[in-house]
PDB file of C-alpha atoms and ligand atoms in Angstrom:
ATOM      1  CA  MET I   1     -23.625  32.143   4.088  1.00 63.00           C
ATOM      2  CA  ILE I   2     -21.267  29.861   6.168  1.00 72.00           C
ATOM      3  CA  ALA I   3     -23.234  27.935   9.061  1.00 75.00           C
ATOM      4  CA  GLN I   4     -22.849  29.385  13.184  1.00 73.00           C
ATOM      5  CA  ALA I   5     -21.418  26.021  13.315  1.00 73.00           C
ATOM      6  CA  ASP I   6     -18.973  25.352  10.105  1.00 83.00           C
ATOM      7  CA  ILE I   7     -17.703  28.933  11.286  1.00 84.00           C
ATOM      8  CA  GLY I   8     -16.216  26.752  14.452  1.00 86.00           C
ATOM      9  CA  LEU I   9     -15.302  23.926  11.768  1.00 91.00           C
ATOM     10  CA  LEU I  10     -13.051  25.824   9.506  1.00 91.00           C
ATOM     11  CA  ASP I  11     -11.614  27.974  12.393  1.00 92.00           C
ATOM     12  CA  GLY I  12     -10.161  24.215  14.295  1.00 93.00           C
ATOM     13  CA  PHE I  13      -9.094  23.082  11.594  1.00 94.00           C
ATOM     14  CA  GLU I  14      -7.343  26.090  10.375  1.00 94.00           C
ATOM     15  CA  ARG I  15      -5.503  26.182  13.472  1.00 93.00           C
ATOM     16  CA  ALA I  16      -4.911  22.320  13.638  1.00 94.00           C
ATOM     17  CA  LEU I  17      -2.963  22.535  10.104  1.00 93.00           C
ATOM     18  CA  ILE I  18      -1.278  24.839  11.062  1.00 92.00           C
ATOM     19  CA  ASN I  19      -0.170  23.442  14.458  1.00 92.00           C
ATOM     20  CA  ASN I  20       1.442  20.241  12.436  1.00 89.00           C
ATOM     21  CA  ARG I  21      -2.763  18.904  14.344  1.00 93.00           C
ATOM     22  CA  LEU I  22      -3.392  16.715  11.529  1.00 97.00           C
ATOM     23  CA  HIS I  23      -1.931  13.317  10.785  1.00 98.00           C
ATOM     24  CA  LEU I  24      -2.097  10.591   7.752  1.00 98.00           C
ATOM     25  CA  VAL I  25      -3.376   6.829   8.080  1.00 98.00           C
ATOM     26  CA  TYR I  26      -2.677   4.225   6.285  1.00 98.00           C
ATOM     27  CA  GLN I  27      -4.816   1.484   3.980  1.00 98.00           C
ATOM     28  CA  PRO I  28      -3.656  -1.739   3.088  1.00 98.00           C
ATOM     29  CA  LYS I  29      -4.296  -2.231  -0.758  1.00 98.00           C
ATOM     30  CA  VAL I  30      -3.866  -5.424  -2.032  1.00 98.00           C
ATOM     31  CA  SER I  31      -3.385  -8.053  -4.810  1.00 97.00           C
ATOM     32  CA  LEU I  32      -6.043  -9.940  -5.367  1.00 97.00           C
ATOM     33  CA  ALA I  33      -3.952 -12.837  -7.292  1.00 96.00           C
ATOM     34  CA  ASP I  34      -1.805 -13.445  -4.436  1.00 95.00           C
ATOM     35  CA  GLY I  35      -2.401 -10.861  -2.192  1.00 96.00           C
ATOM     36  CA  THR I  36       0.754  -9.308  -1.911  1.00 96.00           C
ATOM     37  CA  LEU I  37       0.886  -5.707  -0.199  1.00 96.00           C
ATOM     38  CA  LYS I  38       0.091  -3.869  -3.770  1.00 90.00           C
ATOM     39  CA  ARG I  39      -0.418   0.324  -2.085  1.00 97.00           C
ATOM     40  CA  VAL I  40      -1.289   1.695   1.077  1.00 98.00           C
ATOM     41  CA  GLU I  41      -3.919   4.437   1.078  1.00 98.00           C
ATOM     42  CA  ALA I  42      -3.374   7.697   3.069  1.00 98.00           C
ATOM     43  CA  LEU I  43      -6.358   8.793   4.610  1.00 98.00           C
ATOM     44  CA  VAL I  44      -6.173  11.736   6.511  1.00 98.00           C
ATOM     45  CA  ARG I  45      -7.082  12.126  10.830  1.00 98.00           C
ATOM     46  CA  TRP I  46      -8.504  15.449  12.418  1.00 97.00           C
ATOM     47  CA  ASP I  47      -8.568  14.592  16.451  1.00 94.00           C
ATOM     48  CA  ASP I  48      -9.356  17.976  18.046  1.00 91.00           C
ATOM     49  CA  PRO I  49      -8.842  18.085  21.535  1.00 88.00           C
ATOM     50  CA  ALA I  50     -12.651  19.600  22.616  1.00 87.00           C
ATOM     51  CA  LEU I  51     -14.361  18.262  18.891  1.00 88.00           C
ATOM     52  CA  GLY I  52     -13.105  15.368  19.060  1.00 92.00           C
ATOM     53  CA  SER I  53     -12.045  13.292  15.952  1.00 95.00           C
ATOM     54  CA  VAL I  54     -13.798  15.112  12.908  1.00 95.00           C
ATOM     55  CA  PRO I  55     -14.213  12.878  10.651  1.00 96.00           C
ATOM     56  CA  PRO I  56     -12.688  14.076   6.966  1.00 97.00           C
ATOM     57  CA  SER I  57     -15.910  13.573   4.711  1.00 95.00           C
ATOM     58  CA  ARG I  58     -17.187  17.000   7.022  1.00 94.00           C
ATOM     59  CA  PHE I  59     -13.862  18.375   7.366  1.00 95.00           C
ATOM     60  CA  VAL I  60     -12.821  18.078   3.849  1.00 95.00           C
ATOM     61  CA  PRO I  61     -15.562  19.076   1.967  1.00 92.00           C
ATOM     62  CA  LEU I  62     -15.831  22.389   3.784  1.00 93.00           C
ATOM     63  CA  ALA I  63     -11.765  23.180   3.070  1.00 94.00           C
ATOM     64  CA  GLU I  64     -12.830  22.481  -0.338  1.00 92.00           C
ATOM     65  CA  ARG I  65     -15.540  25.306   0.207  1.00 90.00           C
ATOM     66  CA  HIS I  66     -13.528  27.697   2.369  1.00 92.00           C
ATOM     67  CA  GLY I  67     -10.056  27.877   0.060  1.00 91.00           C
ATOM     68  CA  MET I  68      -8.420  25.491   2.959  1.00 93.00           C
ATOM     69  CA  ILE I  69      -8.242  22.893  -0.223  1.00 94.00           C
ATOM     70  CA  ASP I  70      -4.234  22.891  -1.273  1.00 93.00           C
ATOM     71  CA  PRO I  71      -2.545  23.954   2.439  1.00 95.00           C
ATOM     72  CA  LEU I  72      -4.201  20.598   3.076  1.00 96.00           C
ATOM     73  CA  THR I  73      -3.897  19.077   0.319  1.00 96.00           C
ATOM     74  CA  HIS I  74       0.062  20.614  -0.036  1.00 95.00           C
ATOM     75  CA  TRP I  75       0.698  19.640   3.520  1.00 96.00           C
ATOM     76  CA  GLY I  76      -0.764  15.879   3.212  1.00 97.00           C
ATOM     77  CA  LEU I  77       1.282  14.436   0.253  1.00 97.00           C
ATOM     78  CA  ARG I  78       4.332  16.038   1.343  1.00 97.00           C
ATOM     79  CA  THR I  79       4.339  14.035   4.432  1.00 98.00           C
ATOM     80  CA  ALA I  80       2.467  11.292   2.754  1.00 98.00           C
ATOM     81  CA  LEU I  81       5.104  11.770   0.412  1.00 98.00           C
ATOM     82  CA  ARG I  82       7.916  11.418   3.367  1.00 98.00           C
ATOM     83  CA  GLN I  83       6.583   8.462   4.522  1.00 98.00           C
ATOM     84  CA  TRP I  84       7.038   6.358   1.078  1.00 98.00           C
ATOM     85  CA  ARG I  85      11.014   7.111   1.706  1.00 97.00           C
ATOM     86  CA  ASP I  86      11.005   5.758   5.572  1.00 97.00           C
ATOM     87  CA  TRP I  87       9.461   2.591   4.484  1.00 97.00           C
ATOM     88  CA  HIS I  88      11.747   2.633   1.722  1.00 97.00           C
ATOM     89  CA  ALA I  89      14.681   2.933   3.191  1.00 96.00           C
ATOM     90  CA  GLN I  90      13.265  -0.585   5.462  1.00 95.00           C
ATOM     91  CA  GLY I  91      12.246  -2.403   2.431  1.00 95.00           C
ATOM     92  CA  ILE I  92       9.095  -2.144   2.758  1.00 95.00           C
ATOM     93  CA  ASP I  93       8.351  -1.168  -1.843  1.00 93.00           C
ATOM     94  CA  LEU I  94       4.368  -0.486  -2.653  1.00 96.00           C
ATOM     95  CA  CYS I  95       2.926   2.819  -4.111  1.00 98.00           C
ATOM     96  CA  LEU I  96       1.855   5.499  -1.974  1.00 98.00           C
ATOM     97  CA  ALA I  97      -2.643   6.545  -2.263  1.00 98.00           C
ATOM     98  CA  PHE I  98      -3.240  10.521  -2.500  1.00 98.00           C
ATOM     99  CA  ASN I  99      -6.994  11.801  -2.831  1.00 97.00           C
ATOM    100  CA  ILE I 100      -6.913  14.620  -4.040  1.00 95.00           C
ATOM    101  CA  SER I 101      -9.818  16.975  -4.347  1.00 91.00           C
ATOM    102  CA  ALA I 102     -10.843  17.624  -8.375  1.00 87.00           C
ATOM    103  CA  LEU I 103     -10.814  22.148  -7.040  1.00 86.00           C
ATOM    104  CA  SER I 104      -6.479  21.592  -6.125  1.00 87.00           C
ATOM    105  CA  LEU I 105      -6.917  20.479 -10.484  1.00 86.00           C
ATOM    106  CA  ASP I 106      -7.653  23.640 -11.430  1.00 81.00           C
ATOM    107  CA  GLN I 107      -4.663  25.707 -11.082  1.00 80.00           C
ATOM    108  CA  LEU I 108      -2.327  24.383 -14.884  1.00 80.00           C
ATOM    109  CA  ASP I 109       0.941  24.157 -12.881  1.00 90.00           C
ATOM    110  CA  PHE I 110       0.056  21.414 -10.010  1.00 95.00           C
ATOM    111  CA  PRO I 111       0.967  19.085 -12.979  1.00 97.00           C
ATOM    112  CA  ASP I 112       5.081  20.781 -11.745  1.00 97.00           C
ATOM    113  CA  LEU I 113       4.196  21.216  -8.174  1.00 97.00           C
ATOM    114  CA  VAL I 114       3.255  17.490  -7.641  1.00 98.00           C
ATOM    115  CA  GLU I 115       6.348  16.264  -9.942  1.00 98.00           C
ATOM    116  CA  ARG I 116       9.066  18.412  -8.580  1.00 98.00           C
ATOM    117  CA  MET I 117       7.946  17.616  -5.067  1.00 98.00           C
ATOM    118  CA  CYS I 118       8.290  14.248  -5.765  1.00 98.00           C
ATOM    119  CA  ARG I 119      11.800  14.757  -6.812  1.00 98.00           C
ATOM    120  CA  ALA I 120      13.075  17.227  -3.627  1.00 97.00           C
ATOM    121  CA  LEU I 121      11.719  13.307  -1.609  1.00 96.00           C
ATOM    122  CA  ASP I 122      13.400  11.209  -3.199  1.00 96.00           C
ATOM    123  CA  VAL I 123      10.351   9.712  -4.377  1.00 98.00           C
ATOM    124  CA  PRO I 124       9.274   8.150  -8.148  1.00 98.00           C
ATOM    125  CA  THR I 125       6.668   9.509  -9.863  1.00 98.00           C
ATOM    126  CA  ASP I 126       5.767   6.060 -11.150  1.00 98.00           C
ATOM    127  CA  ARG I 127       5.449   4.824  -7.299  1.00 98.00           C
ATOM    128  CA  LEU I 128       2.352   7.673  -6.621  1.00 98.00           C
ATOM    129  CA  VAL I 129      -1.338   7.280  -7.562  1.00 98.00           C
ATOM    130  CA  LEU I 130      -3.737  10.732  -7.494  1.00 97.00           C
ATOM    131  CA  GLU I 131      -7.295   8.883  -6.443  1.00 96.00           C
ATOM    132  CA  LEU I 132     -10.330  11.378  -7.775  1.00 93.00           C
ATOM    133  CA  THR I 133     -13.568  11.538  -6.547  1.00 85.00           C
ATOM    134  CA  GLU I 134     -15.752  14.016  -8.973  1.00 69.00           C
ATOM    135  CA  GLY I 135     -16.285  16.935  -7.464  1.00 61.00           C
ATOM    136  CA  SER I 136     -20.450  18.412  -8.032  1.00 52.00           C
ATOM    137  CA  THR I 137     -18.350  21.852  -9.322  1.00 57.00           C
ATOM    138  CA  GLN I 138     -16.581  20.370 -12.740  1.00 67.00           C
ATOM    139  CA  PRO I 139     -17.022  17.439 -14.550  1.00 76.00           C
ATOM    140  CA  LEU I 140     -13.877  14.958 -14.948  1.00 80.00           C
ATOM    141  CA  ILE I 141     -13.352  15.557 -18.402  1.00 81.00           C
ATOM    142  CA  LYS I 142     -12.979  20.103 -18.018  1.00 82.00           C
ATOM    143  CA  LEU I 143      -9.186  18.788 -16.018  1.00 88.00           C
ATOM    144  CA  MET I 144      -7.867  16.563 -19.275  1.00 91.00           C
ATOM    145  CA  ASP I 145      -5.182  18.804 -20.641  1.00 92.00           C
ATOM    146  CA  THR I 146      -3.844  18.651 -15.970  1.00 93.00           C
ATOM    147  CA  LEU I 147      -4.266  15.191 -15.984  1.00 94.00           C
ATOM    148  CA  THR I 148      -3.246  14.288 -19.303  1.00 95.00           C
ATOM    149  CA  ARG I 149       0.027  15.655 -18.002  1.00 96.00           C
ATOM    150  CA  PHE I 150       0.340  13.449 -14.003  1.00 97.00           C
ATOM    151  CA  ARG I 151       0.059  10.707 -16.560  1.00 97.00           C
ATOM    152  CA  ILE I 152       3.258  12.644 -19.011  1.00 98.00           C
ATOM    153  CA  LYS I 153       4.986  12.415 -15.771  1.00 98.00           C
ATOM    154  CA  GLY I 154       4.963   8.686 -15.049  1.00 98.00           C
ATOM    155  CA  ILE I 155       2.242  10.288 -11.780  1.00 98.00           C
ATOM    156  CA  GLY I 156      -0.998   6.975 -11.831  1.00 98.00           C
ATOM    157  CA  LEU I 157      -4.745   8.138 -11.087  1.00 97.00           C
ATOM    158  CA  ALA I 158      -8.042   6.914 -10.624  1.00 96.00           C
ATOM    159  CA  ILE I 159     -11.833   6.925 -10.452  1.00 94.00           C
ATOM    160  CA  ASP I 160     -12.980   7.205  -7.046  1.00 94.00           C
ATOM    161  CA  ASP I 161     -16.033   5.658  -5.256  1.00 93.00           C
ATOM    162  CA  PHE I 162     -17.277   5.237  -8.978  1.00 92.00           C
ATOM    163  CA  GLY I 163     -20.210   3.862  -9.625  1.00 90.00           C
ATOM    164  CA  THR I 164     -22.022   6.798  -8.090  1.00 86.00           C
ATOM    165  CA  GLY I 165     -21.187  10.127  -8.941  1.00 81.00           C
ATOM    166  CA  TYR I 166     -21.813  11.657 -12.585  1.00 77.00           C
ATOM    167  CA  SER I 167     -18.680   9.646 -15.073  1.00 78.00           C
ATOM    168  CA  THR I 168     -20.095   8.560 -18.337  1.00 82.00           C
ATOM    169  CA  LEU I 169     -18.899   5.832 -19.505  1.00 87.00           C
ATOM    170  CA  MET I 170     -17.832   8.319 -22.474  1.00 86.00           C
ATOM    171  CA  GLN I 171     -15.612  10.557 -20.117  1.00 85.00           C
ATOM    172  CA  LEU I 172     -13.855   7.221 -18.474  1.00 89.00           C
ATOM    173  CA  ARG I 173     -13.175   6.360 -21.872  1.00 91.00           C
ATOM    174  CA  GLN I 174     -11.497   9.781 -22.548  1.00 92.00           C
ATOM    175  CA  LEU I 175     -10.186  10.202 -19.562  1.00 93.00           C
ATOM    176  CA  PRO I 176      -6.708   7.859 -18.540  1.00 96.00           C
ATOM    177  CA  PHE I 177      -7.108   6.581 -15.417  1.00 96.00           C
ATOM    178  CA  THR I 178      -4.776   3.898 -14.753  1.00 98.00           C
ATOM    179  CA  GLU I 179      -7.574   3.309 -11.316  1.00 97.00           C
ATOM    180  CA  LEU I 180     -10.953   2.007 -11.595  1.00 96.00           C
ATOM    181  CA  LYS I 181     -12.335   2.170  -8.141  1.00 96.00           C
ATOM    182  CA  ILE I 182     -15.293   0.536  -7.175  1.00 97.00           C
ATOM    183  CA  ASP I 183     -17.867   1.867  -5.192  1.00 96.00           C
ATOM    184  CA  ARG I 184     -18.375   0.094  -1.024  1.00 97.00           C
ATOM    185  CA  PHE I 185     -22.089   0.649  -1.399  1.00 97.00           C
ATOM    186  CA  PHE I 186     -21.450  -2.225  -4.426  1.00 97.00           C
ATOM    187  CA  VAL I 187     -19.192  -4.039  -3.669  1.00 98.00           C
ATOM    188  CA  THR I 188     -21.236  -4.999   0.641  1.00 98.00           C
ATOM    189  CA  ASP I 189     -24.323  -5.134  -2.157  1.00 97.00           C
ATOM    190  CA  MET I 190     -22.846  -7.551  -4.039  1.00 97.00           C
ATOM    191  CA  ILE I 191     -23.829 -10.551  -1.556  1.00 95.00           C
ATOM    192  CA  ALA I 192     -27.838  -9.924  -1.838  1.00 96.00           C
ATOM    193  CA  SER I 193     -28.231  -8.536  -5.606  1.00 97.00           C
ATOM    194  CA  ALA I 194     -28.251  -9.923  -8.213  1.00 97.00           C
ATOM    195  CA  ASP I 195     -28.205  -7.231  -9.501  1.00 97.00           C
ATOM    196  CA  SER I 196     -25.444  -5.665  -7.368  1.00 97.00           C
ATOM    197  CA  ARG I 197     -22.738  -9.529  -8.791  1.00 98.00           C
ATOM    198  CA  MET I 198     -23.369  -8.189 -13.117  1.00 98.00           C
ATOM    199  CA  ILE I 199     -22.683  -4.320 -12.339  1.00 97.00           C
ATOM    200  CA  VAL I 200     -19.602  -5.779 -10.444  1.00 98.00           C
ATOM    201  CA  ARG I 201     -18.724  -7.682 -12.520  1.00 98.00           C
ATOM    202  CA  MET I 202     -19.381  -5.649 -15.390  1.00 97.00           C
ATOM    203  CA  MET I 203     -17.643  -2.241 -14.030  1.00 97.00           C
ATOM    204  CA  ILE I 204     -14.321  -4.837 -13.542  1.00 98.00           C
ATOM    205  CA  ASP I 205     -14.839  -5.992 -17.087  1.00 98.00           C
ATOM    206  CA  LEU I 206     -14.996  -1.944 -18.384  1.00 97.00           C
ATOM    207  CA  ALA I 207     -12.271  -0.885 -15.690  1.00 97.00           C
ATOM    208  CA  HIS I 208     -10.417  -3.859 -17.883  1.00 98.00           C
ATOM    209  CA  GLY I 209     -11.168  -3.343 -21.252  1.00 97.00           C
ATOM    210  CA  LEU I 210     -10.038   0.273 -20.931  1.00 96.00           C
ATOM    211  CA  GLY I 211      -6.392  -1.406 -19.488  1.00 97.00           C
ATOM    212  CA  MET I 212      -7.463   0.163 -16.285  1.00 98.00           C
ATOM    213  CA  THR I 213      -6.485  -1.856 -13.363  1.00 98.00           C
ATOM    214  CA  ALA I 214      -9.989  -2.938 -10.997  1.00 98.00           C
ATOM    215  CA  THR I 215     -10.053  -1.693  -7.380  1.00 98.00           C
ATOM    216  CA  ALA I 216     -12.717  -3.353  -5.054  1.00 98.00           C
ATOM    217  CA  GLU I 217     -13.552  -0.754  -1.976  1.00 98.00           C
ATOM    218  CA  GLY I 218     -14.941  -1.379   0.986  1.00 98.00           C
ATOM    219  CA  VAL I 219     -14.955  -5.210   1.506  1.00 98.00           C
ATOM    220  CA  GLU I 220     -15.611  -6.775   4.493  1.00 98.00           C
ATOM    221  CA  THR I 221     -16.116  -9.833   4.381  1.00 97.00           C
ATOM    222  CA  GLU I 222     -14.349 -13.548   2.797  1.00 96.00           C
ATOM    223  CA  GLU I 223     -17.387 -13.843   1.065  1.00 96.00           C
ATOM    224  CA  GLN I 224     -16.998 -10.137  -1.138  1.00 98.00           C
ATOM    225  CA  LEU I 225     -13.519 -11.367  -1.372  1.00 97.00           C
ATOM    226  CA  HIS I 226     -13.681 -14.486  -2.323  1.00 97.00           C
ATOM    227  CA  LEU I 227     -16.264 -13.690  -5.533  1.00 97.00           C
ATOM    228  CA  LEU I 228     -14.176 -10.651  -6.747  1.00 98.00           C
ATOM    229  CA  ARG I 229     -11.485 -12.872  -6.709  1.00 97.00           C
ATOM    230  CA  ASP I 230     -13.905 -15.029  -8.651  1.00 96.00           C
ATOM    231  CA  PHE I 231     -14.933 -11.246 -10.800  1.00 98.00           C
ATOM    232  CA  GLY I 232     -10.993 -11.478 -11.752  1.00 98.00           C
ATOM    233  CA  CYS I 233     -10.656  -8.024  -9.945  1.00 98.00           C
ATOM    234  CA  ASP I 234      -7.305  -6.754  -9.162  1.00 98.00           C
ATOM    235  CA  VAL I 235      -6.820  -5.325  -5.422  1.00 98.00           C
ATOM    236  CA  ALA I 236      -8.873  -5.184  -2.780  1.00 98.00           C
ATOM    237  CA  GLN I 237      -9.095  -2.847   0.285  1.00 98.00           C
ATOM    238  CA  GLY I 238     -11.485  -2.984   3.015  1.00 98.00           C
ATOM    239  CA  TYR I 239     -11.692  -3.577   7.581  1.00 98.00           C
ATOM    240  CA  LEU I 240     -10.864  -7.302   6.032  1.00 98.00           C
ATOM    241  CA  ILE I 241      -7.510  -6.958   4.656  1.00 98.00           C
ATOM    242  CA  SER I 242      -6.453  -3.643   6.677  1.00 98.00           C
ATOM    243  CA  ARG I 243      -8.511  -0.946   8.596  1.00 98.00           C
ATOM    244  CA  PRO I 244      -5.971   2.065   8.089  1.00 98.00           C
ATOM    245  CA  LEU I 245      -3.538   1.861   9.998  1.00 98.00           C
ATOM    246  CA  ALA I 246      -0.925   4.314  11.809  1.00 98.00           C
ATOM    247  CA  PRO I 247       2.643   4.305  10.201  1.00 97.00           C
ATOM    248  CA  ASP I 248       5.199   2.988  12.639  1.00 97.00           C
ATOM    249  CA  THR I 249       2.789   0.077  12.536  1.00 98.00           C
ATOM    250  CA  LEU I 250       2.860  -1.188   8.261  1.00 97.00           C
ATOM    251  CA  ALA I 251       5.899  -3.408   8.692  1.00 96.00           C
ATOM    252  CA  GLU I 252       4.138  -5.758  12.010  1.00 97.00           C
ATOM    253  CA  TRP I 253       0.698  -5.873   9.747  1.00 98.00           C
ATOM    254  CA  LEU I 254       2.630  -7.307   7.031  1.00 96.00           C
ATOM    255  CA  ARG I 255       3.785 -10.182   8.288  1.00 96.00           C
ATOM    256  CA  ASP I 256       0.311 -10.676  10.238  1.00 97.00           C
ATOM    257  CA  TRP I 257      -0.706 -10.212   6.524  1.00 97.00           C
ATOM    258  CA  ASN I 258       1.388 -13.042   5.107  1.00 96.00           C
ATOM    259  CA  GLN I 259       0.328 -15.198   7.032  1.00 96.00           C
ATOM    260  CA  ARG I 260      -3.264 -14.854   7.234  1.00 96.00           C
ATOM    261  CA  TRP I 261      -3.208 -14.624   3.187  1.00 95.00           C
ATOM    262  CA  PRO I 262      -3.210 -18.321   3.020  1.00 93.00           C
ATOM    263  CA  PRO I 263      -6.416 -19.841   4.299  1.00 93.00           C
ATOM    264  CA  LEU I 264      -7.968 -16.555   3.788  1.00 92.00           C
ATOM    265  CA  ILE I 265      -8.162 -18.045  -0.029  1.00 87.00           C
ATOM    266  CA  GLU I 266      -9.269 -21.845   0.499  1.00 81.00           C
ATOM    267  CA  PRO I 267     -12.221 -22.427  -1.336  1.00 67.00           C
ATOM    268  CA  LEU I 268     -15.410 -21.635   0.945  1.00 58.00           C
ATOM    269  CA  ARG I 269     -15.746 -24.228   3.101  1.00 56.00           C
ATOM    270  CA  PRO I 270     -18.725 -26.731   2.081  1.00 60.00           C
ATOM    271  CA  PRO I 271     -21.825 -25.859   4.485  1.00 63.00           C
ATOM    272  CA  VAL I 272     -21.696 -28.801   7.352  1.00 66.00           C
ATOM    273  CA  PRO I 273     -25.058 -31.834   6.402  1.00 72.00           C
ATOM    274  CA  ALA I 274     -27.396 -31.819   8.425  1.00 71.00           C
ATOM    275  CA  PRO I 275     -27.259 -34.712  10.301  1.00 71.00           C
ATOM    276  CA  ALA I 276     -29.358 -38.174   9.307  1.00 66.00           C
TER     277      ALA I 276
HETATM  278  P1  C2E T 301     -11.939   7.293   0.047  1.00 54.56           P
HETATM  279  O1  C2E T 301     -10.388   7.980  -0.390  1.00 54.56           O
HETATM  280  O2  C2E T 301     -13.192   6.710  -0.644  1.00 54.56           O
HETATM  281  O3  C2E T 301     -11.583   6.270   1.620  1.00 54.56           O
HETATM  282  C1  C2E T 301     -12.098   5.378   1.285  1.00 54.56           C
HETATM  283  C2  C2E T 301     -13.023   5.668   2.684  1.00 54.56           C
HETATM  284  O4  C2E T 301     -13.576   4.179   3.497  1.00 54.56           O
HETATM  285  C3  C2E T 301     -12.360   6.416   4.224  1.00 54.56           C
HETATM  286  O5  C2E T 301     -12.735   7.514   3.947  1.00 54.56           O
HETATM  287  C4  C2E T 301     -11.962   4.116   4.917  1.00 54.56           C
HETATM  288  O6  C2E T 301     -11.141   4.943   6.422  1.00 54.56           O
HETATM  289  C5  C2E T 301     -13.424   3.955   4.657  1.00 54.56           C
HETATM  290  N1  C2E T 301     -13.130   2.374   4.740  1.00 54.56           N
HETATM  291  C6  C2E T 301     -12.356   1.500   4.156  1.00 54.56           C
HETATM  292  N2  C2E T 301     -11.967   0.258   3.992  1.00 54.56           N
HETATM  293  C7  C2E T 301     -13.814   0.373   4.500  1.00 54.56           C
HETATM  294  C8  C2E T 301     -14.428  -1.756   4.389  1.00 54.56           C
HETATM  295  O7  C2E T 301     -14.146  -2.025   5.043  1.00 54.56           O
HETATM  296  N3  C2E T 301     -15.839  -0.251   5.561  1.00 54.56           N
HETATM  297  C9  C2E T 301     -16.177   1.271   5.458  1.00 54.56           C
HETATM  298  N4  C2E T 301     -17.403   0.961   6.363  1.00 54.56           N
HETATM  299  N5  C2E T 301     -15.116   1.616   5.126  1.00 54.56           N
HETATM  300  C10 C2E T 301     -13.970   1.574   4.538  1.00 54.56           C
HETATM  301  P2  C2E T 301     -12.753   7.633   5.580  1.00 54.56           P
HETATM  302  O8  C2E T 301     -11.048   7.436   5.388  1.00 54.56           O
HETATM  303  O9  C2E T 301     -13.106   8.511   6.790  1.00 54.56           O
HETATM  304  O10 C2E T 301     -12.282   9.186   4.176  1.00 54.56           O
HETATM  305  C11 C2E T 301     -13.499   9.705   3.561  1.00 54.56           C
HETATM  306  C12 C2E T 301     -12.923  10.454   2.504  1.00 54.56           C
HETATM  307  O11 C2E T 301     -12.637  11.686   2.334  1.00 54.56           O
HETATM  308  C13 C2E T 301     -11.821   8.988   1.901  1.00 54.56           C
HETATM  309  O12 C2E T 301     -12.723   8.276   0.879  1.00 54.56           O
HETATM  310  C14 C2E T 301     -11.585  10.550   0.433  1.00 54.56           C
HETATM  311  O13 C2E T 301     -12.135  10.917  -0.228  1.00 54.56           O
HETATM  312  C15 C2E T 301     -11.068  11.791   2.093  1.00 54.56           C
HETATM  313  N6  C2E T 301     -10.565  11.771   1.726  1.00 54.56           N
HETATM  314  C16 C2E T 301     -10.195  11.944   2.770  1.00 54.56           C
HETATM  315  N7  C2E T 301      -8.654  11.735   3.227  1.00 54.56           N
HETATM  316  C17 C2E T 301      -8.310  12.716   2.595  1.00 54.56           C
HETATM  317  C18 C2E T 301      -7.206  14.012   2.243  1.00 54.56           C
HETATM  318  O14 C2E T 301      -6.239  13.500   2.514  1.00 54.56           O
HETATM  319  N8  C2E T 301      -7.699  14.303   1.100  1.00 54.56           N
HETATM  320  C19 C2E T 301      -8.633  14.799   0.530  1.00 54.56           C
HETATM  321  N9  C2E T 301      -9.425  15.781  -0.597  1.00 54.56           N
HETATM  322  N10 C2E T 301      -9.206  13.732   0.701  1.00 54.56           N
HETATM  323  C20 C2E T 301      -9.097  13.171   1.416  1.00 54.56           C
HETATM  324 MG1   MG T 302      -9.649   7.383  -2.277  1.00 54.56          MG
HETATM  325 MG1   MG T 303     -13.561   5.855  -1.930  1.00 54.56          MG
END
């Protein structure tokens, strides 16, 4: 049974989708080796005149439960691919990361649909990465065939929020992921906790050992950035680098970032000695 509060929300979400009142913001993901912009992750936003700003953590699961996830995925993917084409025309070359609900992967023809969308919008398939979080409905291993079809088409696959879900190492070994995203929890916790530090280091080595790129989510401090760099993490994403951006501000952010990066990677200054 659907809760009363959810009925209003679902109704509002459906109207927002139909009337094109959702929009996407894009969060930069940068290389920890040299600071270059590698990717942007598209994140959906819903600002409702009556309900205010509704977070995706509230409406995406609702859309999943009530048969609205495919329309959201199709709208979002088309919007993000069009945006990629605009950036490309401006000379900004990057990969586009897009979050996909595991439920959308139930249809075997979904990889063909995504490939057709890319072709129609002139986006090379190797510029697209799909980020997957394991849903509670089914283990990712059941999606092996669909995931393999994406890889055959050149589309990248990231396992999102790694370390907090149900993914086993056995699944990680078998599934054709190209990127492992370390959940924000561990990145935040690793400064205070030696255990989390060890886990982050292990996840980076694990990703590399299995031929994947290691990405840290939720990087908020310089200390975290330095540690991740020391551990050999490839890519970082988080508020320290940038909050999710409106698409027309990416070029300006990039200019600013190119100035900010060199001082950011200078070694942490030693503490000032106490006066004698
Ligand atoms: P995610 O894919 O793991 O996205 C990262 C989330 O962490 C985003 O929240 C982002 O705004 C937030 N974040 C990034 N850096 C930081 C940081 O340094 N500190 C903190 N505290 N947070 C940070 P957001 O946009 O609210 O999205 C939440 C989740 O909703 C996403 O998690 C993703 O699973 C889902 N989602 C977002 N957009 C879509 C979409 O278009 N389709 C689908 N199916 N799911 C989406
Ligand atoms: Mg994601
Ligand atoms: Mg995540």
